[in-house]
Short mmCIF file of C-alpha atoms in Angstrom, two decimals:
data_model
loop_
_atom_site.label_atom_id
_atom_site.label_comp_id
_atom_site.label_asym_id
_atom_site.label_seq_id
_atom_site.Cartn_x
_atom_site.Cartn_y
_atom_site.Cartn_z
CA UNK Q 2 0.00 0.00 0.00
CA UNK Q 3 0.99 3.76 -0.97
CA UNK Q 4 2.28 5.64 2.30
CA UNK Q 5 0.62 8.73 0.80
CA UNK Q 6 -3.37 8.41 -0.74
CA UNK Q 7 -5.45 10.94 -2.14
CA UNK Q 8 -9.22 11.52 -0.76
CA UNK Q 9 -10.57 9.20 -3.58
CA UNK Q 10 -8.28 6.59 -3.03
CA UNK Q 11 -9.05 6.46 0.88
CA UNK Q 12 -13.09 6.83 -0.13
CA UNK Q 13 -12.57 3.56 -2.41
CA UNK Q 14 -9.87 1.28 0.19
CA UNK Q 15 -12.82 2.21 2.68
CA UNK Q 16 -16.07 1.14 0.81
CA UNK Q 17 -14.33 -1.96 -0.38
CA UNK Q 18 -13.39 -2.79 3.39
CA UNK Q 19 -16.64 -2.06 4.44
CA UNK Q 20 -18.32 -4.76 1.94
CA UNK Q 21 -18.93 -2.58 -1.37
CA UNK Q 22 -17.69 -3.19 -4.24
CA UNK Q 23 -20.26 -3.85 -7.22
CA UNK Q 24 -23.37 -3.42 -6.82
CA UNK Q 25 -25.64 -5.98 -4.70
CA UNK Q 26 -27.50 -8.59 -6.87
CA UNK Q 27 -31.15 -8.98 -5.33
CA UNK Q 28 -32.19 -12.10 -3.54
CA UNK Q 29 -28.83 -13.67 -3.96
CA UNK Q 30 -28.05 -13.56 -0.09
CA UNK Q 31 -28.65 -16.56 2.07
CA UNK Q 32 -28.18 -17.19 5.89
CA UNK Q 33 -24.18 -17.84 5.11
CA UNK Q 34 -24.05 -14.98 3.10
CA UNK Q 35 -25.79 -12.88 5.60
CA UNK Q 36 -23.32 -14.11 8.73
CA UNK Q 37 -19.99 -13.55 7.13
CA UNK Q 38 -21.34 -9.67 6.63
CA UNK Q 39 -22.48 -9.24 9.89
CA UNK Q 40 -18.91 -10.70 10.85
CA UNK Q 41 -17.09 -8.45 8.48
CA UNK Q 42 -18.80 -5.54 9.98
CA UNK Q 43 -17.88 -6.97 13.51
CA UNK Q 44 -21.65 -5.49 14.86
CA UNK Q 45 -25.10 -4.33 13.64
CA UNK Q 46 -25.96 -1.43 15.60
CA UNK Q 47 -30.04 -1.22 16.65
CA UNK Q 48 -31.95 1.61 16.55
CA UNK Q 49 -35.89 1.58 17.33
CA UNK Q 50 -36.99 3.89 14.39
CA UNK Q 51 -39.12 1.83 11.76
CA UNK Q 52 -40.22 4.50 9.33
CA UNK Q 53 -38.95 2.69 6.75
CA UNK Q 54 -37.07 -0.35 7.77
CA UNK Q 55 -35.54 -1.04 11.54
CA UNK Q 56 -31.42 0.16 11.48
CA UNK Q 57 -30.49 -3.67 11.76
CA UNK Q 58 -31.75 -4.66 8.49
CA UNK Q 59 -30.42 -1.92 6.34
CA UNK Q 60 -26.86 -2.45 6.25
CA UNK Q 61 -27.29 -6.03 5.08
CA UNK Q 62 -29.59 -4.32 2.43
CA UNK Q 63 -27.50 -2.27 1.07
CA UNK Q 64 -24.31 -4.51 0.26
CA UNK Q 65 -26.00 -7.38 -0.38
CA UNK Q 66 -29.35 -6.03 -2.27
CA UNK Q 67 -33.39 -7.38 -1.09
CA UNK Q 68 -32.74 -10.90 0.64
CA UNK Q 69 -35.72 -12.29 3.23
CA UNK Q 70 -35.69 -10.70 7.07
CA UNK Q 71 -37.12 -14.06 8.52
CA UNK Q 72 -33.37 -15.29 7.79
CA UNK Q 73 -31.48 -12.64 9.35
CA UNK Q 74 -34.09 -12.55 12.07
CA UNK Q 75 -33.25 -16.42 12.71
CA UNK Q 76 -29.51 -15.43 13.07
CA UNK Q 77 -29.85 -12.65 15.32
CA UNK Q 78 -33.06 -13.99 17.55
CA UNK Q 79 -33.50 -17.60 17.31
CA UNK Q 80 -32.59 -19.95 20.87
CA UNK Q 81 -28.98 -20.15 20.71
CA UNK Q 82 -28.25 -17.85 18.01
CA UNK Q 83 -24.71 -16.90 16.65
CA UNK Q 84 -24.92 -13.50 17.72
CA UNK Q 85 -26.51 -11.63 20.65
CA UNK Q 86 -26.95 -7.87 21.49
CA UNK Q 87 -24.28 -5.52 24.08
CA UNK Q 88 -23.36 -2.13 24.24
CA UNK Q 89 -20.70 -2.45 21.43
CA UNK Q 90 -20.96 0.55 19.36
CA UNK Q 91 -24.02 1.10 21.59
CA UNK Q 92 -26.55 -1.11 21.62
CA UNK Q 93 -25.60 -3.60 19.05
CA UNK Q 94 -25.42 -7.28 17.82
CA UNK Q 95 -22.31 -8.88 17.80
CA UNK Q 96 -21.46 -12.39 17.29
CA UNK Q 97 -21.84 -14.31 20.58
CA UNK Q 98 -18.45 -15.66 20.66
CA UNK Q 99 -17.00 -12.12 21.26
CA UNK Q 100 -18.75 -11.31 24.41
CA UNK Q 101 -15.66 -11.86 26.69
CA UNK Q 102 -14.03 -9.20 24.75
CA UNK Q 103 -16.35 -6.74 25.93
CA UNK Q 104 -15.27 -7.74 30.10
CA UNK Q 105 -13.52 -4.60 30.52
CA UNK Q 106 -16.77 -2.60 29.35
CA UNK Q 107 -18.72 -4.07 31.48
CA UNK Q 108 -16.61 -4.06 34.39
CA UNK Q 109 -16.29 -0.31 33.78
CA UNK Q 110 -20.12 -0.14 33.72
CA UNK Q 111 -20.47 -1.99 36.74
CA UNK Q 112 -17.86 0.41 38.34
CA UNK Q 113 -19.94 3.11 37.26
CA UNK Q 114 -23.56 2.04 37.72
CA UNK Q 115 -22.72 -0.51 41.37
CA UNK Q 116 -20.96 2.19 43.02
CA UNK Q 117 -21.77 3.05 46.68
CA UNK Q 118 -24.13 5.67 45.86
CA UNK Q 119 -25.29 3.84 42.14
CA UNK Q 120 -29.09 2.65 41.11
CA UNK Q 121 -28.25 -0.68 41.47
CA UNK Q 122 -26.69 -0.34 44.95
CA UNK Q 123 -30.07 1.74 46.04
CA UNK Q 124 -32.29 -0.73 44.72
CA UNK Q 125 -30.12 -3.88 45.46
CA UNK Q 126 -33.54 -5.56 46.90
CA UNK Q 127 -35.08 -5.10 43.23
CA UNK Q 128 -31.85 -6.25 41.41
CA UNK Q 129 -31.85 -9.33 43.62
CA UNK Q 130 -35.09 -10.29 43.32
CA UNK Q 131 -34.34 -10.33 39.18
CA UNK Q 132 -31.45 -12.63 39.36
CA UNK Q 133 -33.59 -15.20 41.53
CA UNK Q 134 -36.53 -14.99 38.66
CA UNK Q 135 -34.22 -15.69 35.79
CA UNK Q 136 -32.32 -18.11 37.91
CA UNK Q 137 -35.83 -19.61 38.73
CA UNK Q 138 -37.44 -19.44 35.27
CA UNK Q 139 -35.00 -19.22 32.66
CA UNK Q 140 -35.11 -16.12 29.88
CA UNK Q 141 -38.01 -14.00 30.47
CA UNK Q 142 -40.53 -11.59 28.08
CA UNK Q 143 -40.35 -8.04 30.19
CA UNK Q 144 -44.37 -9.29 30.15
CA UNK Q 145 -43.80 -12.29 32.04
CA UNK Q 146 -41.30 -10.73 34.26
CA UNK Q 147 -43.98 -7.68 34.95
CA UNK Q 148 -46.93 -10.46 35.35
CA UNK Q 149 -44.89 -12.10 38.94
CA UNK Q 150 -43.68 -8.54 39.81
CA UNK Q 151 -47.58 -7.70 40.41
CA UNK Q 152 -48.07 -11.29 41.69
CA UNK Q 153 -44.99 -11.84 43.71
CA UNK Q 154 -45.30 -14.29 46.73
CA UNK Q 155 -41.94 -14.26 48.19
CA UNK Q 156 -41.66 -9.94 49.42
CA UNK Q 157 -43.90 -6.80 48.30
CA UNK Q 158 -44.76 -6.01 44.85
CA UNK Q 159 -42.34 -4.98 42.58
CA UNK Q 160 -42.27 -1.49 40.60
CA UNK Q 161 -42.22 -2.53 37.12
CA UNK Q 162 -39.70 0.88 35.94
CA UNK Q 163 -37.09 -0.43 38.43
CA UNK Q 164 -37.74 -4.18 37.40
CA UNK Q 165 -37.23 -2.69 33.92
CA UNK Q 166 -33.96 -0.82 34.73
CA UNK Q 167 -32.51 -3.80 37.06
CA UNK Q 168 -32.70 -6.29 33.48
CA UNK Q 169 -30.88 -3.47 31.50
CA UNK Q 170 -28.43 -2.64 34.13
CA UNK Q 171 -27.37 -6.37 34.75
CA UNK Q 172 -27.10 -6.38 30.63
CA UNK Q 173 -24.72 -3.28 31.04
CA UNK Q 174 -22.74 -5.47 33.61
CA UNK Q 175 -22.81 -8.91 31.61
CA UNK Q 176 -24.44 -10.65 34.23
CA UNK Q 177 -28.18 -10.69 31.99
CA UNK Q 178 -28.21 -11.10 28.31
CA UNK Q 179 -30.70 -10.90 25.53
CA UNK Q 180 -31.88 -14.37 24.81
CA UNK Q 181 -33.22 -13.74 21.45
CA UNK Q 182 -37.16 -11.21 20.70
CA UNK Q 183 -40.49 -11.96 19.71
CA UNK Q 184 -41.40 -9.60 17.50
CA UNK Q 185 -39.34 -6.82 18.94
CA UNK Q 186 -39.88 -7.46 22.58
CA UNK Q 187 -36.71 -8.77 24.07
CA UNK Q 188 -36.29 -11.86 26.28
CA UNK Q 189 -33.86 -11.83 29.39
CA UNK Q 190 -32.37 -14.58 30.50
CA UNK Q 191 -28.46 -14.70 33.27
CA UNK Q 192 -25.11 -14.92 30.44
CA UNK Q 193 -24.70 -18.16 31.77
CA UNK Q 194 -28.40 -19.36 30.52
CA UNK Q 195 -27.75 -17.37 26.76
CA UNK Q 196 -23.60 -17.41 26.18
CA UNK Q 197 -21.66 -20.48 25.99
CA UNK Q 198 -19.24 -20.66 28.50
CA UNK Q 199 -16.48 -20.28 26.16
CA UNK Q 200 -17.50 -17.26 25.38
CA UNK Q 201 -18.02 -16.19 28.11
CA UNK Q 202 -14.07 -16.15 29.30
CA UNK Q 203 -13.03 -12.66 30.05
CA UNK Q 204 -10.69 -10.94 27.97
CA UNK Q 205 -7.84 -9.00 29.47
CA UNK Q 206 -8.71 -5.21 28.83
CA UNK Q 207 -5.48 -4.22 26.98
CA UNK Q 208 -5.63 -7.65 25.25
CA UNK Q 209 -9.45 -6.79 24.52
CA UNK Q 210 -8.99 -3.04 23.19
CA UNK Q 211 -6.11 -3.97 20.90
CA UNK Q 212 -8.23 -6.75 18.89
CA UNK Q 213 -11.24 -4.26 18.69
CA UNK Q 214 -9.14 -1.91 17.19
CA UNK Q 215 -7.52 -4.34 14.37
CA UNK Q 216 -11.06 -5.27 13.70
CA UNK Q 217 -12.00 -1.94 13.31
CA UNK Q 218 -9.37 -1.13 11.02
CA UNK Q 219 -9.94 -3.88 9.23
CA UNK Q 220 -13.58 -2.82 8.96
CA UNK Q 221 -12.54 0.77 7.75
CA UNK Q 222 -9.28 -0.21 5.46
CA UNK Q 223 -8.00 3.13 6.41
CA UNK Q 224 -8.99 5.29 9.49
CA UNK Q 225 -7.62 7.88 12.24
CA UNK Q 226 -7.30 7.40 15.76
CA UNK Q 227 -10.51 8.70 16.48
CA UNK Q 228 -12.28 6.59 13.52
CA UNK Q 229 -10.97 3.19 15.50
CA UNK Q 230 -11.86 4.47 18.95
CA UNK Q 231 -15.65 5.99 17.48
CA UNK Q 232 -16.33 1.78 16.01
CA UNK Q 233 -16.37 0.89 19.48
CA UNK Q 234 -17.30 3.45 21.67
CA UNK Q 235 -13.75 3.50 23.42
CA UNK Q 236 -12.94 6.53 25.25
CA UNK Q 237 -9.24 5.71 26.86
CA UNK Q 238 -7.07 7.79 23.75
CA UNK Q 239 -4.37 6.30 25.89
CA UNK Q 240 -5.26 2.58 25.17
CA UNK Q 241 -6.25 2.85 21.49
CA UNK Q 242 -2.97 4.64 20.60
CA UNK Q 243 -0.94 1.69 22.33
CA UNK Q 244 -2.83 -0.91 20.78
CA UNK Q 245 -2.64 1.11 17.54
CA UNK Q 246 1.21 0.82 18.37
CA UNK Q 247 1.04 -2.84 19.03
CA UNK Q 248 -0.33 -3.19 15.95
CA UNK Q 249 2.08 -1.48 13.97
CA UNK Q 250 5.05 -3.61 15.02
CA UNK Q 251 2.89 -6.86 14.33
CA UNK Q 252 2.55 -5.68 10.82
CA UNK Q 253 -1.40 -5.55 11.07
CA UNK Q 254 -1.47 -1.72 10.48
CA UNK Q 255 1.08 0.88 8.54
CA UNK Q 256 1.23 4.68 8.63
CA UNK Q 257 -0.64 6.56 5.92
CA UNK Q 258 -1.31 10.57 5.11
CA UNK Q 259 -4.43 10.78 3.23
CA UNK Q 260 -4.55 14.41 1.25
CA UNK Q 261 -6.97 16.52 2.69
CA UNK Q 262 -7.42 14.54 6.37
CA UNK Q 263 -6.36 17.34 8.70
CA UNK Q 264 -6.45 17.39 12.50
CA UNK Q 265 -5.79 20.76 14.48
CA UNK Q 266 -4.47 22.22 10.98
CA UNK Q 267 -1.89 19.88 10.49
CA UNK Q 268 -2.06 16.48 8.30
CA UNK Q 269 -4.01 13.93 10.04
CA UNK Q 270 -2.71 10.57 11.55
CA UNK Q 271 -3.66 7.47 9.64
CA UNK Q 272 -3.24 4.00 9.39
CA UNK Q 273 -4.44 1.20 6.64
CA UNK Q 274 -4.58 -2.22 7.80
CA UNK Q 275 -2.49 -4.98 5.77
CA UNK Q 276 -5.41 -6.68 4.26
CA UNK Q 277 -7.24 -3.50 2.83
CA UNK Q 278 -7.49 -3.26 -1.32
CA UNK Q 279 -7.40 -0.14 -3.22
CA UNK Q 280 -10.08 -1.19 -5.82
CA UNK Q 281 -9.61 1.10 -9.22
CA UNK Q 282 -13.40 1.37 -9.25
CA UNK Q 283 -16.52 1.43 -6.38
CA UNK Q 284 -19.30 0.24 -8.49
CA UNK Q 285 -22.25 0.98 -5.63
CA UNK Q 286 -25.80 1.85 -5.41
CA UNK Q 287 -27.01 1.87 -1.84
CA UNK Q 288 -29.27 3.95 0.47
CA UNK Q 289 -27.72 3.83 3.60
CA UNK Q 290 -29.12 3.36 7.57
CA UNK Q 291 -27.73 6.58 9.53
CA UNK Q 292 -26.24 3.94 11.71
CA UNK Q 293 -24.00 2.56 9.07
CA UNK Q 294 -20.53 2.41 9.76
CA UNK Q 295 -19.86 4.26 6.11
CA UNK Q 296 -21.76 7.40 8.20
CA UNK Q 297 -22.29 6.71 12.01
CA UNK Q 298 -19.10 8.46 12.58
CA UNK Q 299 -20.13 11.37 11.39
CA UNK Q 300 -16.47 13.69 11.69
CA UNK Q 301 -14.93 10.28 9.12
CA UNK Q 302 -18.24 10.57 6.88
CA UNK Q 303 -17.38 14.46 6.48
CA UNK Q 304 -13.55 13.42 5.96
CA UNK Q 305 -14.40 10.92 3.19
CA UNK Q 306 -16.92 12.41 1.41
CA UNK Q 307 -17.40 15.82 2.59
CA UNK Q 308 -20.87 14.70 3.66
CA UNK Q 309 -22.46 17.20 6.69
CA UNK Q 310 -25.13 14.61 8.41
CA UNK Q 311 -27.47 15.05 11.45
CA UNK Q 312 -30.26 13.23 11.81
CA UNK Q 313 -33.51 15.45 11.93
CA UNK Q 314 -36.33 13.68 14.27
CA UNK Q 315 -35.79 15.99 16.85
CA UNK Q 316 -35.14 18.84 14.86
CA UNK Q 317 -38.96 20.64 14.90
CA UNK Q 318 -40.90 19.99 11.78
CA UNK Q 319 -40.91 23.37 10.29
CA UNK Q 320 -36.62 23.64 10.76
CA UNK Q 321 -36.23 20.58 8.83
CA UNK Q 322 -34.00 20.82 6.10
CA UNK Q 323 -33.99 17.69 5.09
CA UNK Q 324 -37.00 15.45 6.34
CA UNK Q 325 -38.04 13.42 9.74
CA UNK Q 326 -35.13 10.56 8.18
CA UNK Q 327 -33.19 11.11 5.72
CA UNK Q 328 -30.78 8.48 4.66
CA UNK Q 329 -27.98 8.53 2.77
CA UNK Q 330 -27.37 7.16 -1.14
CA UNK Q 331 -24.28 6.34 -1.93
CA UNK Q 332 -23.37 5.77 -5.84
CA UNK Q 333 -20.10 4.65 -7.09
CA UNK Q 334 -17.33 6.00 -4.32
CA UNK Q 335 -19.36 8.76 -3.09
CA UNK Q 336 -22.46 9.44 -1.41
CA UNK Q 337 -24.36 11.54 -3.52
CA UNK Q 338 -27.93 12.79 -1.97
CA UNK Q 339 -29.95 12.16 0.33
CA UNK Q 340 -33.40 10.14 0.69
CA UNK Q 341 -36.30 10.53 3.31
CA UNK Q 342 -38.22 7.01 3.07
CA UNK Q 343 -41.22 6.32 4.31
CA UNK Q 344 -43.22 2.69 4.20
CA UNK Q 345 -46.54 3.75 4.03
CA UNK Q 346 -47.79 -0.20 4.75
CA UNK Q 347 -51.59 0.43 4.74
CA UNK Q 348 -51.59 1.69 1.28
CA UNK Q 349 -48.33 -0.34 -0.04
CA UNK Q 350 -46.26 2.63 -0.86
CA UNK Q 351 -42.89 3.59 -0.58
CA UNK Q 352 -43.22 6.89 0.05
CA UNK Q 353 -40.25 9.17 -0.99
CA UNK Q 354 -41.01 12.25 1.12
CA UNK Q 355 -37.87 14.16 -0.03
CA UNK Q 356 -34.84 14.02 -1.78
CA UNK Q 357 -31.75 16.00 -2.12
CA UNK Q 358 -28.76 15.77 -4.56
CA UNK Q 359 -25.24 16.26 -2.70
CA UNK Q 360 -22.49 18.03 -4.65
CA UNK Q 361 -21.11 16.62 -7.47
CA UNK Q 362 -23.62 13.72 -8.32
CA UNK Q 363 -23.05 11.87 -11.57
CA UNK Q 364 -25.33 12.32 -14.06
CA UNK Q 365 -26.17 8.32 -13.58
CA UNK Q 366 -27.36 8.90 -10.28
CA UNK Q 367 -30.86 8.98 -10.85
CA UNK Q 368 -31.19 6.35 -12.39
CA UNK Q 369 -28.98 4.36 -9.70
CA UNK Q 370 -31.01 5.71 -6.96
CA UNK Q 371 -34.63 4.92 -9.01
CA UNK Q 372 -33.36 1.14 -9.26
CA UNK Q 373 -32.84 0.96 -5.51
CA UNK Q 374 -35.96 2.54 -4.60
CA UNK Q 375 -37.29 -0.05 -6.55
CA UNK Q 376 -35.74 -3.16 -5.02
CA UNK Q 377 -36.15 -1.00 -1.25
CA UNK Q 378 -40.12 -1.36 -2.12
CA UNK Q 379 -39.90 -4.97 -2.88
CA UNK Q 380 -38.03 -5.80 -0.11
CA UNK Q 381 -40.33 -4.25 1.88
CA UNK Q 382 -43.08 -5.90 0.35
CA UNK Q 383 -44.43 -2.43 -1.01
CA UNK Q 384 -46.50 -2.17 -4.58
CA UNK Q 385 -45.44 1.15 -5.60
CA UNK Q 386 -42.97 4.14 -5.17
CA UNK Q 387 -44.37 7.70 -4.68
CA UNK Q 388 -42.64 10.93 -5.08
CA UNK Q 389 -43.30 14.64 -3.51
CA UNK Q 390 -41.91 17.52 -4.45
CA UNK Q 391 -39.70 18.19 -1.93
CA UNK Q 392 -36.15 18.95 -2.82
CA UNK Q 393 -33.77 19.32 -5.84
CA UNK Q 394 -33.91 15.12 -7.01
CA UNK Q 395 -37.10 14.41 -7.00
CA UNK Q 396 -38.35 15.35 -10.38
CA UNK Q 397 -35.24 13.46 -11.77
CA UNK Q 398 -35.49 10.69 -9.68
CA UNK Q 399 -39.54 10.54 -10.38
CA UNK Q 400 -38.69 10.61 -14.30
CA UNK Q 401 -36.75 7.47 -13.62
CA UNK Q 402 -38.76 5.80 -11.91
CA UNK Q 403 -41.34 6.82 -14.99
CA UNK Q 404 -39.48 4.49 -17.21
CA UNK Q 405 -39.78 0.70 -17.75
CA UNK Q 406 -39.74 -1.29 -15.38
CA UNK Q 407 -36.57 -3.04 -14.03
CA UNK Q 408 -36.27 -6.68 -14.03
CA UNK Q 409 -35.44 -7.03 -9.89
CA UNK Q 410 -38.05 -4.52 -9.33
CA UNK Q 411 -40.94 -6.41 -9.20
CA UNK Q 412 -44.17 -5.03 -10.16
CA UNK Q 413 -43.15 -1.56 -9.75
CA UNK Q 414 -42.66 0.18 -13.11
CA UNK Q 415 -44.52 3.29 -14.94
CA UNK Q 416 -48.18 2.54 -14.26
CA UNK Q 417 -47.24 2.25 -10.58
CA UNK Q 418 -45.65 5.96 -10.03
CA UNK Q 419 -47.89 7.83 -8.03
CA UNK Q 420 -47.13 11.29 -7.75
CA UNK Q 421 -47.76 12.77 -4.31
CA UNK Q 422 -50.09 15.72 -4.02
CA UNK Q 423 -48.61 19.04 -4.50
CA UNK Q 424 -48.68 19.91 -0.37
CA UNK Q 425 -46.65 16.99 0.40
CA UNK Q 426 -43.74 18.78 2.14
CA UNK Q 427 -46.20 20.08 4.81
CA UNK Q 428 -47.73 16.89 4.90
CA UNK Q 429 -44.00 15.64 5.51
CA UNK Q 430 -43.58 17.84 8.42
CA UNK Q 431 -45.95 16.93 10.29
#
């Protein structure tokens, strides 16, 4: 590898470590396919928001193309399944056999939280009286748990909010894990009833930090300090630089200067990891989750492709610049706009309540973003696509999507456009 890149050359080595390369081939991906990208990713990060499709499913989505939920749903919530959720990122699945890794986070948490003065020291009878129910029972719904709170023979009756906080505080400290959802609805069970007991050996912290951090750069190709300590949430600067250290003498990471990267006014540090590929070409076409690694950090997704990103659900509806979700659409090595999706399930629409063109798009971009739209409403078992009027795309993404139909787009084609009504911005904001 080059010990000096320009900003295209780090935006391609990253995309191509991060799982894009050409662009995804609809319903191609099976339950093998859809581990190995989960463990190329190292985590799945999960986010509640379901205005289109939950965070968890979207990265999958967008490397691989449209492939069926109910098998990525038996991978990450099935009895016994290869991967289980912590506070990796944040709240994230990971595969199960990397659980000890995380010891020194929960310890930490634990130091935090089970302090003299913590919640879990001033509710100790509460937290107690969980650990002998799952001990008792086995993995719990929160319902079931709630039902013998209210019913409980063996002290007073419970309050359900501390019940509540005592499971996710014992998750925080390792001693509770998720044992797989119905629906969305967790089920706790102890570690010891959910992780194998392989797994569940503790890794030594500085042992720990330094194999996050090669699998993070492994998962970025190329990446600053603060890129390797942002994939997992580490705060010591201390630690990650020695393990980044470590990691140079093994020979799993060398120095690079990307042009352009710049910390305090003076050329960033950088490293690429010894397995990362400078591709000559990112062929992609992907709408993105916010809570992709490609954009989650959001100082590296302004580095790579001078992409300013905030989510706006908070922001109040009539400050929006954007929409309530915008997510966004990378095309070859670049992200290029922005969409704000919307399943609209009743009616079987995807609706596409805005979209935005970033600087520079290619003039193939509509039509790259039109044929994902496409396979995004199939996937989401949705009949048609729907366009407003809100922002600089959408007539050219609408005239796309006016053409004939694509061949992995299922039904959706010309006679299936339906233009939304002229006041669809304000409908947008509300």
């Amino acid at each position: 590898m080059k010990e000096t890149l320009s900003a295209p050359e780090a935006r391609r080595i990253a995309l191509a470590a991060q799982g894009f390369g050409k662009r995804p081939v609809d319903g191609r991906a099976g339950v093998r396919t859809l581990g190995a990208t989960i463990r190329r990713l190292g985590t799945l990060q999960i986010d509640s928001v379901n205005v289109f499709a939950r965070s968890h499913y979207m990265p999958l989505f967008s490397r691989l193309g449209s492939y069926e939920t109910a098998d990525l749903d038996r991978l990450l919530f099935a009895r016994r399944a290869p991967f289980v959720e912590y506070w990796a990122h944040v709240a994230a699945f990971i595969p199960a056999a990397d659980w000890g890794l995380f010891d020194f986070r929960m310890r930490e948490l634990r130091r935090k939280y089970d302090a003299p003065d913590g919640w879990t020291r001033r509710h100790a009878e509460t937290v107690s009286w969980v650990r002998d129910e799952l001990s008792a029972r086995g993995p719990l719904r929160p319902a079931d748990i709630e039902r013998d709170a209210h019913r409980s023979r063996r002290g007073p009756w419970w309050d359900w909010d501390e019940v509540k906080s005592a499971l996710e505080y014992l998750w925080l400290y390792g001693e509770v894990a998720i044992a797989g959802r119905r629906g969305f609805e967790r089920r706790y069970g102890l570690a010891s009833q959910v992780i194998p007991d392989d797994a569940r050996t503790p890794v030594p912290r500085d042992d720990a930090i330094r194999e996050l951090v090669r699998r993070a750069a492994a998962a970025y190709g190329v990446a600053t300090a603060a890129d390797l300590a942002d994939y997992w949430r580490i705060r010591d600067r201390r630690a990650i630089l020695a393990a980044v250290s470590d990691l140079v003498d093994a020979g799993d990471l060398s120095p690079v200067r990307v042009e352009g990267w710049t910390s305090g006014g003076r050329p960033a540090k950088a490293w690429v990891h010894r397995d990362a590929r400078l591709p000559r070409h990112v062929e992609a076409a992907a709408v993105l989750t916010p809570f992709d690694p490609v954009v989650w950090f959001r100082d590296r997704a302004e580095r790579l492709f001078d992409f300013s990103y905030r989510i706006e659900i908070y922001t109040p509806a009539n400050r929006r610049r954007f929409g309530y979700y915008s997510l966004p659409v990378l095309v070859g090595d670049d992200i290029v706009g922005r969409v704000d999706l919307k399943a609209d399930r009743p009616t079987g629409r995807l609706l596409v309540q805005s979209a935005w063109w970033e600087h520079g798009a290619p003039r193939d971009a509509a039509e790259a973003v039109a044929d994902r739209l496409r396979a995004a409403a199939s996937w989401q078992g949705l009949e048609t696509v729907s366009v407003s009027h809100w922002g600089d795309a959408t007539d050219d993404i609408a005239r796309m999507l006016g053409g004939a139909p694509r061949h992995d787009a299922g039904p959706i084609g010309p006679e299936a456009l339906s233009p939304a009504e002229p006041d669809a911005p304000a409908e947008v904001a509300s």
